[in-house]
mmCIF file of C-alpha atoms in Angstrom:
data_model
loop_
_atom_site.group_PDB
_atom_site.id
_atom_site.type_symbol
_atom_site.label_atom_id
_atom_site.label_comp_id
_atom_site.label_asym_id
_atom_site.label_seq_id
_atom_site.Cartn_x
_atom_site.Cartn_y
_atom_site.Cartn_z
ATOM 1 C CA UNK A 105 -38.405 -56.060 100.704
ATOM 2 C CA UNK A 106 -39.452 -52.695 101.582
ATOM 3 C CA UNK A 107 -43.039 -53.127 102.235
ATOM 4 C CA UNK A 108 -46.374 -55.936 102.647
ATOM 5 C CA UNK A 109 -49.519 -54.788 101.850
ATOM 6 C CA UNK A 110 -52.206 -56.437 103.422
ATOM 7 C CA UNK A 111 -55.502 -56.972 102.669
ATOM 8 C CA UNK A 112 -58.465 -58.993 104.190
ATOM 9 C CA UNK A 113 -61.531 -59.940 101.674
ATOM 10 C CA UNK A 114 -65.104 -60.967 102.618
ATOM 11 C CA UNK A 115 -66.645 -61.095 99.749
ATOM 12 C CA UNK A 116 -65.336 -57.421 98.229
ATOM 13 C CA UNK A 117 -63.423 -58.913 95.433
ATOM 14 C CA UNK A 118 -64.182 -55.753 93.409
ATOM 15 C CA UNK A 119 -63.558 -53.626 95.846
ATOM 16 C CA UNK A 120 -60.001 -55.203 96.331
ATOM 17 C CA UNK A 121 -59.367 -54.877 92.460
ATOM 18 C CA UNK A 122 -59.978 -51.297 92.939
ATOM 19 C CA UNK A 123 -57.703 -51.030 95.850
ATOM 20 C CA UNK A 124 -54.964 -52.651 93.992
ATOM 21 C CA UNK A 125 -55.046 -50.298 90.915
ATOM 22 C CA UNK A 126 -54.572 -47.426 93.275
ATOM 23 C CA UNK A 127 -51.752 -49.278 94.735
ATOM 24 C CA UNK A 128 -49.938 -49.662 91.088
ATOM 25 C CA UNK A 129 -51.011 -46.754 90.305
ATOM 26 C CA UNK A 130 -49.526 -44.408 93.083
ATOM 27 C CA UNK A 131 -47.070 -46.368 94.817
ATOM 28 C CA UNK A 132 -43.306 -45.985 93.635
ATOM 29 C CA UNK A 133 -39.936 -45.779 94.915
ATOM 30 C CA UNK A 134 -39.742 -48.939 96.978
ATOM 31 C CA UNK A 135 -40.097 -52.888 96.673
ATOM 32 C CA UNK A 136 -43.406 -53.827 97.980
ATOM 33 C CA UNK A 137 -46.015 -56.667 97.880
ATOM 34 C CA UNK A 138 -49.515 -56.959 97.746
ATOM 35 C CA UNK A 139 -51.156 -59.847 99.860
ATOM 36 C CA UNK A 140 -54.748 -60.429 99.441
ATOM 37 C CA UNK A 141 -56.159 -62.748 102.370
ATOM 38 C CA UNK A 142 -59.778 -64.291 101.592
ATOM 39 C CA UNK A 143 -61.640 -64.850 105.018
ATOM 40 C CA UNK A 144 -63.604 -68.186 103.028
ATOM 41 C CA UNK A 145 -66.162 -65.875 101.464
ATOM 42 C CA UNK A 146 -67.181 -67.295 97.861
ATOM 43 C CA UNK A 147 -66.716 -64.190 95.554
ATOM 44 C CA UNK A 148 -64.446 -65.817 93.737
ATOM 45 C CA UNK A 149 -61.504 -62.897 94.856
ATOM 46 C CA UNK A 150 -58.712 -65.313 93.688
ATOM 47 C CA UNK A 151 -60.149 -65.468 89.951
ATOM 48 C CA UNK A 152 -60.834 -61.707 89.851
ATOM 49 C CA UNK A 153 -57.113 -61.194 90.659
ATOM 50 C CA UNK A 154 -55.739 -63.279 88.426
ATOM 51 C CA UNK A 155 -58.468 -61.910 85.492
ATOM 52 C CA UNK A 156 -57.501 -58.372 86.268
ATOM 53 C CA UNK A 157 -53.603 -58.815 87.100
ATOM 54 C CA UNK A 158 -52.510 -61.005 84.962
ATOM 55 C CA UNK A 159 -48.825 -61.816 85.302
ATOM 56 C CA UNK A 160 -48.333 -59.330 88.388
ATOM 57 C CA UNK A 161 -45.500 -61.471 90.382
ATOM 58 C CA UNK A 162 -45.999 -58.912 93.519
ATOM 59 C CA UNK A 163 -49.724 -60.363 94.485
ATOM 60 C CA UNK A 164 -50.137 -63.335 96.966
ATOM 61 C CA UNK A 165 -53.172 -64.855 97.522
ATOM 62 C CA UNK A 166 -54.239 -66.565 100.318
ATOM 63 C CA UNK A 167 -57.128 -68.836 100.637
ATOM 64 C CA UNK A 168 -58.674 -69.881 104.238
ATOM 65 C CA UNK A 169 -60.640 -72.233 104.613
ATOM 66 C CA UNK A 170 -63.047 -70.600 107.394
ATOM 67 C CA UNK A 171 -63.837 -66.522 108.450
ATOM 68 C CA UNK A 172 -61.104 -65.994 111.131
ATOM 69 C CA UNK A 173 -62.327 -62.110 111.221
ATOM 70 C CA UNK A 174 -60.087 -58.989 110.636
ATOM 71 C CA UNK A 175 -57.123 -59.431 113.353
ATOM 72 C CA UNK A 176 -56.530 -62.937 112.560
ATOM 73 C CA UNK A 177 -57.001 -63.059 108.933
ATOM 74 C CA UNK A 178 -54.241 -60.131 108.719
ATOM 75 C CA UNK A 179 -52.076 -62.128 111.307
ATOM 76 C CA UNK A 180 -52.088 -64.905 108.056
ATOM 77 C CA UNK A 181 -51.122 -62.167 106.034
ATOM 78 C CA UNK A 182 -48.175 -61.326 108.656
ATOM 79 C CA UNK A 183 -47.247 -64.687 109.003
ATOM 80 C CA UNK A 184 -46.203 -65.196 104.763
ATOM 81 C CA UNK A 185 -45.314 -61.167 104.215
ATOM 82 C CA UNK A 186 -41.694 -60.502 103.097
ATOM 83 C CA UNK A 187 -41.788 -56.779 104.569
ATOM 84 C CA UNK A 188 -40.001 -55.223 106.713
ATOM 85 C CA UNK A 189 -43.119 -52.747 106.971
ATOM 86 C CA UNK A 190 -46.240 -54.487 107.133
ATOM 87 C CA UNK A 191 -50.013 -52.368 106.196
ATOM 88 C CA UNK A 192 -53.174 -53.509 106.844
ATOM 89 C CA UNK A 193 -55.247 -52.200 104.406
ATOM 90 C CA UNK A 194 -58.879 -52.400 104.384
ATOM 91 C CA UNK A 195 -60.263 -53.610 100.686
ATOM 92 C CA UNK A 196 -62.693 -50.420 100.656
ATOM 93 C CA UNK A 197 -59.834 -47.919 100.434
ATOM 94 C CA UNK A 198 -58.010 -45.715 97.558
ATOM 95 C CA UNK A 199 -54.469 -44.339 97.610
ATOM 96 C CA UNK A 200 -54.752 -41.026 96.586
ATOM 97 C CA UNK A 201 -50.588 -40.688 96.285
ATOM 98 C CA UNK A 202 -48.066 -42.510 97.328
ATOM 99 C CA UNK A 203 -49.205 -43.005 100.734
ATOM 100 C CA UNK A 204 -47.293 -46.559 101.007
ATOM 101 C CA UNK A 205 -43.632 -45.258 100.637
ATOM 102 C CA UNK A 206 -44.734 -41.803 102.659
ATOM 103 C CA UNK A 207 -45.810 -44.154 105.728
ATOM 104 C CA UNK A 208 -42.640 -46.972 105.171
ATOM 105 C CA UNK A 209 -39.910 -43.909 104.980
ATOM 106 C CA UNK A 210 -41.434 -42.657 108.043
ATOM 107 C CA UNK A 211 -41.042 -45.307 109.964
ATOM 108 C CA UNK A 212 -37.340 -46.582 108.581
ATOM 109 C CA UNK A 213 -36.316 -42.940 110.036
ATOM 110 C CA UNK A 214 -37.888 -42.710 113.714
ATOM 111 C CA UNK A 215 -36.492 -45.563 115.285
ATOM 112 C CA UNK A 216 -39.049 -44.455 118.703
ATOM 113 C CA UNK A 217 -42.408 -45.401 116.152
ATOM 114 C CA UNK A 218 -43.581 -48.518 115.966
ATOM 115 C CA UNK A 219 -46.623 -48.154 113.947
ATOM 116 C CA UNK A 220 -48.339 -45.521 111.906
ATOM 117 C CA UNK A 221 -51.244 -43.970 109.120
ATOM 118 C CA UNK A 222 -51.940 -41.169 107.210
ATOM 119 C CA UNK A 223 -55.137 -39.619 106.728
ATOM 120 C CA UNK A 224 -58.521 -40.834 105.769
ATOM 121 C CA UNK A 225 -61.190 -39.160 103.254
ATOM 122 C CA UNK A 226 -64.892 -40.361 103.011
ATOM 123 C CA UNK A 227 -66.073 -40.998 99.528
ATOM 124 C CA UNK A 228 -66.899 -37.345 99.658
ATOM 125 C CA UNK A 229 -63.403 -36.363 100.335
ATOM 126 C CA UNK A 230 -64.204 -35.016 103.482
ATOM 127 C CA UNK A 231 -62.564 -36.515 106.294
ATOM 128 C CA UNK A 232 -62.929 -39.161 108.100
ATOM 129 C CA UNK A 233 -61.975 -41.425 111.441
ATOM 130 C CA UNK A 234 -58.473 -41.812 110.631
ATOM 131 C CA UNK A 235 -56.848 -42.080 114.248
ATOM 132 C CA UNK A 236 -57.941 -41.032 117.901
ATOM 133 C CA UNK A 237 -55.759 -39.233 120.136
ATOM 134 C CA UNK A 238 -55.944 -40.856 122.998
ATOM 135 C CA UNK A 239 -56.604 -44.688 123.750
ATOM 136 C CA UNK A 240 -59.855 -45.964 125.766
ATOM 137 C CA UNK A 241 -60.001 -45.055 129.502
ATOM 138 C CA UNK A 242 -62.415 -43.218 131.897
ATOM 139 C CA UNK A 243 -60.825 -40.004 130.719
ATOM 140 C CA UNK A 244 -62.324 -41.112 127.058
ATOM 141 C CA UNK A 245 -65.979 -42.091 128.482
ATOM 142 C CA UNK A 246 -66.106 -38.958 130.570
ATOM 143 C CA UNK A 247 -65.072 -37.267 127.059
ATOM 144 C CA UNK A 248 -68.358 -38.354 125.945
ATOM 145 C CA UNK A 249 -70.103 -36.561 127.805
ATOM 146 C CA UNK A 250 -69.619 -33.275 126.470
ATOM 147 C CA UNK A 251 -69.426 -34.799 123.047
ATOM 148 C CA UNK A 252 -65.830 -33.963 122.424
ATOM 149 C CA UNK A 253 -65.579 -29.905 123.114
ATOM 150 C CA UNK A 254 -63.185 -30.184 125.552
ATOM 151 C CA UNK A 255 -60.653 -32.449 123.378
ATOM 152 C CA UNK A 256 -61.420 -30.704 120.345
ATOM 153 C CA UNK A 257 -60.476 -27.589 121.891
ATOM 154 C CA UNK A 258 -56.975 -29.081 123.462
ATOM 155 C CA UNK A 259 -56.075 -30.736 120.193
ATOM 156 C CA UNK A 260 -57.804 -27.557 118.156
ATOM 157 C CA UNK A 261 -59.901 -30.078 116.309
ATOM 158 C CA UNK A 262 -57.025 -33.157 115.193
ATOM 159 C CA UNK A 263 -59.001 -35.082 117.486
ATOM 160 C CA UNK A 264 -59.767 -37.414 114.872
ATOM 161 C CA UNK A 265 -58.227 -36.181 111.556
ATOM 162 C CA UNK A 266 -54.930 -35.084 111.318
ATOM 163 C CA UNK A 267 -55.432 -31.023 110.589
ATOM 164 C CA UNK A 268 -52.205 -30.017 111.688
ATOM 165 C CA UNK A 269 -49.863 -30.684 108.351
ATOM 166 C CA UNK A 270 -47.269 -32.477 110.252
ATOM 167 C CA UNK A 271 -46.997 -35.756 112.303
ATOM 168 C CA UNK A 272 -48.280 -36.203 115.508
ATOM 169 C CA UNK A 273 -48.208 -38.589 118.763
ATOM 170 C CA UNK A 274 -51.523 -40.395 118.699
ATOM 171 C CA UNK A 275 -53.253 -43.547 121.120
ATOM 172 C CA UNK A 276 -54.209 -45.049 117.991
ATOM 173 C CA UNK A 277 -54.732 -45.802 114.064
ATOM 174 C CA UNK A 278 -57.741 -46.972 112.868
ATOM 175 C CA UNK A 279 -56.912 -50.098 110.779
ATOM 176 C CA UNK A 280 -58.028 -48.904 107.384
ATOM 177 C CA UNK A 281 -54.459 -47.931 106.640
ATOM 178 C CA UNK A 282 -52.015 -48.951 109.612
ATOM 179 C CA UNK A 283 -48.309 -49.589 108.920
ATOM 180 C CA UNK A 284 -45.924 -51.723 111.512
ATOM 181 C CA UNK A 285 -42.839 -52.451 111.394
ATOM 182 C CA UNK A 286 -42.722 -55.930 111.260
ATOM 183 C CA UNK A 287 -40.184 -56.386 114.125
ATOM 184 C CA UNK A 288 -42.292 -54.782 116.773
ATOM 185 C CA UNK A 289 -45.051 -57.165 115.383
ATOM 186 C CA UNK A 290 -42.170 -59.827 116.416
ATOM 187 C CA UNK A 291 -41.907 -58.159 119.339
ATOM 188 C CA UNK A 292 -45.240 -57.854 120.811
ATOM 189 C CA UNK A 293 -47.058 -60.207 118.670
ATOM 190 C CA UNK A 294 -50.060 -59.824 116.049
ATOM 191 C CA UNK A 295 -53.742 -59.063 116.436
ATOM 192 C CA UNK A 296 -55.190 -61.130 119.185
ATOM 193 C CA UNK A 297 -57.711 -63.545 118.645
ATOM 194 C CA UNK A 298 -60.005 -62.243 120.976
ATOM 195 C CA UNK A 299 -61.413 -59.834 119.407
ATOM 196 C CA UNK A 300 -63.062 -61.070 115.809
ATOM 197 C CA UNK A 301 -64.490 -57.257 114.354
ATOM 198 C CA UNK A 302 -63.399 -53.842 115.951
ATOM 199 C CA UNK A 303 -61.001 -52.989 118.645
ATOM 200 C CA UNK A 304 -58.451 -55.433 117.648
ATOM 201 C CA UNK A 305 -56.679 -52.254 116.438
ATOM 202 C CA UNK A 306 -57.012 -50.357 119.465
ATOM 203 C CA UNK A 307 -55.566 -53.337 121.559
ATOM 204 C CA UNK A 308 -52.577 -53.735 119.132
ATOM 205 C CA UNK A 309 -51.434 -50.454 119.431
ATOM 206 C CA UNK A 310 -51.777 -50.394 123.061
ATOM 207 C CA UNK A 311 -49.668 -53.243 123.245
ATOM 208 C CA UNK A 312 -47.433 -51.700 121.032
ATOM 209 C CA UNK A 313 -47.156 -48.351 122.964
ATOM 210 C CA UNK A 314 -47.036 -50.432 125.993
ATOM 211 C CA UNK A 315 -43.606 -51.676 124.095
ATOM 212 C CA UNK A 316 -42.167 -48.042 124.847
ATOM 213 C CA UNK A 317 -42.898 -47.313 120.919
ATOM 214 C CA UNK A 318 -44.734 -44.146 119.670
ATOM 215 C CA UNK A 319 -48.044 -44.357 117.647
ATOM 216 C CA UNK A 320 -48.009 -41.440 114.887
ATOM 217 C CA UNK A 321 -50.248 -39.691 112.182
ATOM 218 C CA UNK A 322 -48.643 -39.108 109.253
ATOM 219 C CA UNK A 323 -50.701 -36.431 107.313
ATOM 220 C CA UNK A 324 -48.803 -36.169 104.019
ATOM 221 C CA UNK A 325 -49.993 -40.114 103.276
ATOM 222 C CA UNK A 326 -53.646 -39.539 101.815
ATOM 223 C CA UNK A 327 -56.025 -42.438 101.633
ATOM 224 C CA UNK A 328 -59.863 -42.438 100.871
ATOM 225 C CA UNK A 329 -62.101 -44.645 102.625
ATOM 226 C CA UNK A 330 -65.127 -45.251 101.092
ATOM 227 C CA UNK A 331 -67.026 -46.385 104.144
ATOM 228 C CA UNK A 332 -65.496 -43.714 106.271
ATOM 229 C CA UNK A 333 -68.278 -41.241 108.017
ATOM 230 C CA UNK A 334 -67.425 -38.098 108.251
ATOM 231 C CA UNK A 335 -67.458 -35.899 111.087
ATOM 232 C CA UNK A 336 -70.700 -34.652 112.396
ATOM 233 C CA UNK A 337 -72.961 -35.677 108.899
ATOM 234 C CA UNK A 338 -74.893 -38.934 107.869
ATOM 235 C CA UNK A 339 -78.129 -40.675 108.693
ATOM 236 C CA UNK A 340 -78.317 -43.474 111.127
ATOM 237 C CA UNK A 341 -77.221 -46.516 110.020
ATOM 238 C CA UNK A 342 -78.608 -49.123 113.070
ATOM 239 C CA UNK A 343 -77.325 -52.503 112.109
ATOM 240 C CA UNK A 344 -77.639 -54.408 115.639
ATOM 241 C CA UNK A 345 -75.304 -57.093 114.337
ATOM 242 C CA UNK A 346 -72.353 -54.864 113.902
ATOM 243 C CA UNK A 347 -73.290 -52.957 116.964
ATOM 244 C CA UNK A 348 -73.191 -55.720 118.828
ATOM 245 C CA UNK A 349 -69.875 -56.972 117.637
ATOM 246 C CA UNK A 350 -68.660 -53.341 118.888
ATOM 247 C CA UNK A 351 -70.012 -53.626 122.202
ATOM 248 C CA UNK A 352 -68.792 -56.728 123.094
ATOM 249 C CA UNK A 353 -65.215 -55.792 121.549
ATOM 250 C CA UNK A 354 -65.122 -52.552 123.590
ATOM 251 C CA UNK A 355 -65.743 -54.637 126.610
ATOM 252 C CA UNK A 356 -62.976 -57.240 126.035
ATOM 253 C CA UNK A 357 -60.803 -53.870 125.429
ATOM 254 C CA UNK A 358 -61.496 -52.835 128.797
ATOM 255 C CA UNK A 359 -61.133 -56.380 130.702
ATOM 256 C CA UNK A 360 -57.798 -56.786 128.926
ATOM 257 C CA UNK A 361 -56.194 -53.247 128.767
ATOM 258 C CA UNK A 362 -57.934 -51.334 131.759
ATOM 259 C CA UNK A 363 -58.063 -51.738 135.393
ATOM 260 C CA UNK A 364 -61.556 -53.373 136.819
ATOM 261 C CA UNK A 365 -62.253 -50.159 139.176
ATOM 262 C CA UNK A 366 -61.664 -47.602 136.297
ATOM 263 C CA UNK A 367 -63.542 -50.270 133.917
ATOM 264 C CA UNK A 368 -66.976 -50.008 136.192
ATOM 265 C CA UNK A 369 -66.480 -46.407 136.306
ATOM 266 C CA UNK A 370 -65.940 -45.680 132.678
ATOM 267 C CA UNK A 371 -68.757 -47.855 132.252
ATOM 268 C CA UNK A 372 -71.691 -45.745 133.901
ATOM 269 C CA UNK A 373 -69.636 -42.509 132.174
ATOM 270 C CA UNK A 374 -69.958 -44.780 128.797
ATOM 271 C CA UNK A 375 -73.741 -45.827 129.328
ATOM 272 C CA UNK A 376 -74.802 -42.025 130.606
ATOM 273 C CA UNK A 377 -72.922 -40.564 127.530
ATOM 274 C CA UNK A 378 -75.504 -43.286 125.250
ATOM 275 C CA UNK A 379 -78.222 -41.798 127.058
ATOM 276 C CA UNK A 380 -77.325 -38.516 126.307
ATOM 277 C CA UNK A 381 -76.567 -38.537 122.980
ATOM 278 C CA UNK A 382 -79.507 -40.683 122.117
ATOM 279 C CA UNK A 383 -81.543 -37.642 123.864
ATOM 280 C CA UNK A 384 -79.755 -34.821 122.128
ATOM 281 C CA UNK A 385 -80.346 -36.091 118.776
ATOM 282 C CA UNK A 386 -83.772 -37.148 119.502
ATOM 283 C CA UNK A 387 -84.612 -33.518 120.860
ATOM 284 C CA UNK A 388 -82.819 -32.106 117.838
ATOM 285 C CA UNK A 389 -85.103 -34.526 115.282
ATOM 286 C CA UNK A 390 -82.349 -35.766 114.050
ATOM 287 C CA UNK A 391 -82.752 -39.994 113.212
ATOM 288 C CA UNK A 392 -79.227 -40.646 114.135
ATOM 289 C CA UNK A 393 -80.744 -40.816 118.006
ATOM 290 C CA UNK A 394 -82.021 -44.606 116.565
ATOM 291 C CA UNK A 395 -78.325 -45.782 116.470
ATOM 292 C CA UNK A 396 -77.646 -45.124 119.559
ATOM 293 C CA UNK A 397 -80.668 -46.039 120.999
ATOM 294 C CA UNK A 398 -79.749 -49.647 119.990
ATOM 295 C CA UNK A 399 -75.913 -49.309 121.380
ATOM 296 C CA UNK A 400 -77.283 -48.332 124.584
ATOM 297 C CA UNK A 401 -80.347 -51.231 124.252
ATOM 298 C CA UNK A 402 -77.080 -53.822 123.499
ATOM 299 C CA UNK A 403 -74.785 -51.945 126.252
ATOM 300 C CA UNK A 404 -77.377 -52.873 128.752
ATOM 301 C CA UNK A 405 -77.655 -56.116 127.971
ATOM 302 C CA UNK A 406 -74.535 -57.449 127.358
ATOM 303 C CA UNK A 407 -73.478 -55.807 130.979
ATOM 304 C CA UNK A 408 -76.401 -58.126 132.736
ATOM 305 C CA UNK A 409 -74.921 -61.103 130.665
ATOM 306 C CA UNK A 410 -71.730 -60.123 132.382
ATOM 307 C CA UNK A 411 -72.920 -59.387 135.810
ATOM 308 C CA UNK A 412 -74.795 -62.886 136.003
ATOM 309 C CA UNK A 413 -71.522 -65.055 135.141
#
């Protein structure tokens, strides 16, 4: 089989029904599977798929019996898919053309890749967080502190979008739509269970370019992602629960993937940059300087918890 199509459910069962159609709808040209993975929430996702897609003999389901988060619930996925390219795709996406078979072909002809995506719209179509050039470091902290110029202006704004019209070398894909080639997953293993919500991408590809394989952006695969922000717009959104889950991700990132002396100094770059965006925005009146306010308020204290152990 050509392709697996992953995707993790907490309690989105419509959301995955959507996702599917666009699947059907737009993806041709190759044998593929869907596998739907239901982190135990009680939405009833296994009777929606069998209500909506009758008969269809290319969608798994797979029932567990308690959350296992993101990574791990799309390692079950990995563990029963018949691919020999493997995407994790997040239930809150679209396929706007055939995006599977654009992102498989690539990687059947570049031997050097070992994982890639295509690009991400925001329910708006505008676009959205689909990739980041380069992987977290002090380089990317100190980034933060001029909010971006000076890697917009290297990359001449694909910083975060592919603009470009053609593939590029990138640190990471964001996993709302990353393809793998399921022997470098052999290789280097899945997700890793320390990480239960964000960053478990980030770490896989690291591991994966740490493999001597190339992480690329594919910009002819087109996929909208309906909770994708878009660059530069929106209102603040301050859920402390997520933000939290962030935080303590990006430092588990750091202690696994980073050396401790550039760790404490990407650190104070990373907690000055909070301080100065949450100043910026607040001087400019805009209410985004709330969200960050409580990223720097949980940055703080989750480094004390740290320091005192």
């Amino acid at each position: 089989m050509d392709a697996s199509i992953i995707i993790v459910n907490y309690n989105t069962a419509d959301l995955v029904a959507e996702c599917i159609r666009s699947v059907f709808k737009f993806t041709e040209g190759l044998s593929y599977e869907v596998i739907v993975v239901d982190n135990a929430s009680g939405d009833g996702c296994g009777d929606t798929l069998r209500r909506e897609f009758p008969g269809a003999g290319n969608i798994r389901f797979v029932q567990l019996d308690s959350n296992l988060g993101f990574g791990m619930a799309n390692n079950e996925g990995f563990r029963v898919a018949a691919g020999r390219n493997l995407l994790c795709l997040n239930p809150d996406t679209l396929l706007l053309n055939n995006a599977v078979r654009i992102l498989s072909d690539f990687l059947d002809s570049h031997a050097g890749v070992g994982a890639c995506g295509g690009n991400l719209y925001d329910e708006h179509m505008r676009p959205a967080q689909s990739f980041f050039r380069n992987l977290p470091s002090l380089a990317w902290d100190l980034s933060l502190l001029t909010f971006r110029k000076v890697e917009r202006l290297v990359y001449r704004g694909s910083v975060m979008f592919n603009h470009t019209g053609r593939p590029i070398d990138v640190g990471y894909i964001t996993g709302a739509d990353l393809m793998v080639k399921r022997g470098v997953i052999d290789e280097v293993g899945g997700f890793s269970p320390d990480f239960f919500m964000y960053y478990e991408e980030t770490d896989l590809c690291c591991r994966i370019r740490r493999a001597g394989y190339k992480i690329v952006s594919v910009p002819q695969a087109e996929i909208q992602h309906l909770e994708g922000k878009s660059f530069g717009r929106g209102r603040a959104v301050v859920n402390e629960r997520k933000i939290r889950m962030a935080e303590e991700s990006r430092l588990v990132y750091y202690k696994r993937n980073v050396g401790r002396t550039e760790t404490r100094l990407a650190n104070i770059a990373y907690g000055l940059s909070l301080a100065l965006s949450k100043a910026a925005f607040r001087l400019a009146g805009r209410d985004l300087w709330r969200y960050y306010d409580c990223r720097q308020r949980v940055f703080r204290e989750l480094r004390r918890q740290e320091k005192r152990r």
